[in-house]
Short mmCIF file of C-alpha atoms in Angstrom, two decimals:
data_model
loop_
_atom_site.label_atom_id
_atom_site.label_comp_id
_atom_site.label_asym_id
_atom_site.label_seq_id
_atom_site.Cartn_x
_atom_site.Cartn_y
_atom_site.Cartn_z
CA UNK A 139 -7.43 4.57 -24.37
CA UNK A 140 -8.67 2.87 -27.47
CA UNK A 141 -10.60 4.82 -29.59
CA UNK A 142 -14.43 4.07 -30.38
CA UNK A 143 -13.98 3.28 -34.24
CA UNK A 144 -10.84 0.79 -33.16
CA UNK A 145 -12.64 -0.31 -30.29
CA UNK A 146 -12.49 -4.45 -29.82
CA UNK A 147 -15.64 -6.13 -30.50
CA UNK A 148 -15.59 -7.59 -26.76
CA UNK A 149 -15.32 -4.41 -25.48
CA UNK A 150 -18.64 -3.04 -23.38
CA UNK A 151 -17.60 -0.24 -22.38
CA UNK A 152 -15.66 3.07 -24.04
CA UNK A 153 -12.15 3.26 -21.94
CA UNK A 154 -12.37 5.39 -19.25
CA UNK A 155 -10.66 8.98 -19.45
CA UNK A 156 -7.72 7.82 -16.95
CA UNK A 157 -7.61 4.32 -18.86
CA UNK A 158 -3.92 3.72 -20.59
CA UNK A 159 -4.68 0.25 -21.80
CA UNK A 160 -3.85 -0.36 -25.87
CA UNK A 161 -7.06 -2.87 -26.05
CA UNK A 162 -6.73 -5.41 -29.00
CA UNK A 163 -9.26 -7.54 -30.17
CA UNK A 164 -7.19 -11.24 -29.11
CA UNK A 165 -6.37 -9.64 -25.19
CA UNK A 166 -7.29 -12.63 -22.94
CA UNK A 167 -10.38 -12.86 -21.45
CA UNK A 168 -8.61 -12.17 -17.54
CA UNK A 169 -7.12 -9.14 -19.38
CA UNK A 170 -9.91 -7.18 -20.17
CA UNK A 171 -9.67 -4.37 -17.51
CA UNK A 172 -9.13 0.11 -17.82
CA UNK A 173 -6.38 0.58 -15.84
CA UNK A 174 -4.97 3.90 -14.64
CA UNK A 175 -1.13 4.84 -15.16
CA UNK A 176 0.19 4.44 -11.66
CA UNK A 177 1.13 7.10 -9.25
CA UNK A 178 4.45 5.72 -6.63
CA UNK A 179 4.68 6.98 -3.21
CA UNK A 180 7.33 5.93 -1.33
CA UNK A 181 6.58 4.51 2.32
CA UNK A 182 8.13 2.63 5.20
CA UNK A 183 5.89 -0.48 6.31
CA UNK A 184 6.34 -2.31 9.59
CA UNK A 185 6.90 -6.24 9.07
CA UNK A 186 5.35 -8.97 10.94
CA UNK A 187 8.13 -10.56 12.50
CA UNK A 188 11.54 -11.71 11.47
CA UNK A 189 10.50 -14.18 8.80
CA UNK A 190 7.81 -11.74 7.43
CA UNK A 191 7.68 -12.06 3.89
CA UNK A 192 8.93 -8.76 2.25
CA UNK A 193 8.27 -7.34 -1.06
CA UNK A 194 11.42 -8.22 -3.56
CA UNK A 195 11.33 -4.59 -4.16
CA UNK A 196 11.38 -3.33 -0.44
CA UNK A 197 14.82 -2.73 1.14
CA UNK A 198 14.39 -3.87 4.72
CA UNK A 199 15.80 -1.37 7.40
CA UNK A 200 18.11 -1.48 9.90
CA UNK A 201 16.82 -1.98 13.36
CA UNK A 202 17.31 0.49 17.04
CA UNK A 203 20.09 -0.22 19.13
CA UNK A 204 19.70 -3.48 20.93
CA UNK A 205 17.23 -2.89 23.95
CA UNK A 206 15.81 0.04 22.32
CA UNK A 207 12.29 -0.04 21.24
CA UNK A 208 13.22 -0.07 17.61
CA UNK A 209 15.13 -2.90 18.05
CA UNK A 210 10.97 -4.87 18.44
CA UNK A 211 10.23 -3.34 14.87
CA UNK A 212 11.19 -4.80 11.75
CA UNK A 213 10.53 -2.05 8.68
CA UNK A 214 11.58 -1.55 5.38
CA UNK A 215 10.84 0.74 2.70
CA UNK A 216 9.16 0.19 -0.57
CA UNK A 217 7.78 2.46 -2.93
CA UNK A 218 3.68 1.92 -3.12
CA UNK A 219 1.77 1.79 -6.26
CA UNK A 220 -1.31 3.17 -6.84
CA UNK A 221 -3.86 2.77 -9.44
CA UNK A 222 -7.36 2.40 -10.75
CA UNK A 223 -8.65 -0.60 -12.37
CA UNK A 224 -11.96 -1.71 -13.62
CA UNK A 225 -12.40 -4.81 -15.76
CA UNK A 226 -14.48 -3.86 -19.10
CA UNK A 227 -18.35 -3.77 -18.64
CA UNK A 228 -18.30 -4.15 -14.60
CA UNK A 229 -19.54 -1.02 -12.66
CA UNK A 230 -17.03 -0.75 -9.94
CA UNK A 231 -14.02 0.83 -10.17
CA UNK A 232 -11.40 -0.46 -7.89
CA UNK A 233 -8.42 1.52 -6.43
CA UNK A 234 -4.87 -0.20 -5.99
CA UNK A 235 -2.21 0.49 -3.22
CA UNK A 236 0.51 -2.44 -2.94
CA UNK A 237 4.33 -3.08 -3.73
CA UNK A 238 3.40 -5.08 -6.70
CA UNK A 239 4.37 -8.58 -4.35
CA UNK A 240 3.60 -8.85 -0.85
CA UNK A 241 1.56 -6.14 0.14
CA UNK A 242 -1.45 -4.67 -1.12
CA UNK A 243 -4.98 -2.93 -0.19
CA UNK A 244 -7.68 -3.20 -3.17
CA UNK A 245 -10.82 -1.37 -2.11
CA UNK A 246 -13.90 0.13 -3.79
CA UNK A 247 -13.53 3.85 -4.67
CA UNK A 248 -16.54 4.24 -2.25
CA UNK A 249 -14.63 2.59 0.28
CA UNK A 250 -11.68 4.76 -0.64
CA UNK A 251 -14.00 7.66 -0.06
CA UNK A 252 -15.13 5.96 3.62
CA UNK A 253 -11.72 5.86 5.06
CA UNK A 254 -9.95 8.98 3.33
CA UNK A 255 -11.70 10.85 6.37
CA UNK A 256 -10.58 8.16 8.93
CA UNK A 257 -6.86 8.41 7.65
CA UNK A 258 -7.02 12.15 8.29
CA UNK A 259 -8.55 11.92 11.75
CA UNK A 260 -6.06 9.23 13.26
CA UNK A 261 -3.28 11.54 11.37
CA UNK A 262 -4.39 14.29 13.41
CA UNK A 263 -4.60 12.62 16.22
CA UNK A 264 -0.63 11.07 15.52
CA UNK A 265 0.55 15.13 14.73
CA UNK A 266 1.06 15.33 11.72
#
């Protein structure tokens, strides 16, 4: 987002077009990454147990009727973020999809592109 003639001298690389970072010359060293605006989707996750850790932003749900089989399954919903990020003068671009706490997949945009296809083909094969 910065422009070239404001441009930090640390930066390598002109922000990328989806970048909506205000660069400034004293940013921390850790801080120097393009990063998209983020897109929410909201989603229901299935926990690991009882004492699963859940995200401080995820509202657990209520379980099935005792002796039902959503009474095994501990869920709650949390709205997912997702974003691009690549840190200044690297050449991958990494794609984001977590709660912002406890969750979180961080994958190459190749990889991205790898399972897109899988996602569809298990969808299809759960209708719908």
């Amino acid at each position: 987002m910065t422009t070239e003639h404001a441009r930090p001298t640390w930066q390598a690389d002109a922000c990328p077009d989806w970048c909506v970072v205000l660069h400034a010359q004293d940013d921390d060293e850790r801080d120097r990454t393009h990063v998209s605006a983020s897109l929410s989707v909201p989603a229901r996750q299935l926990l690991g147990g009882p004492g699963a850790e859940v995200s401080p932003f995820a509202e657990r749900e209520p379980g099935g009727p005792p002796g039902s089989p959503e009474a095994m399954d501990s869920t709650a919903a949390a709205d997912l973020a997702v974003c691009l990020h690549r840190r200044d003068g690297a050449p991958s671009t990494w794609v984001y999809v977590g709660d912002g706490a406890v969750q979180h997949l961080e994958l190459s945009t190749d990889s991205w592109r790898r399972i897109l296809p899988a996602l569809d083909r298990v969808l299809e094969l759960a209708g719908g």
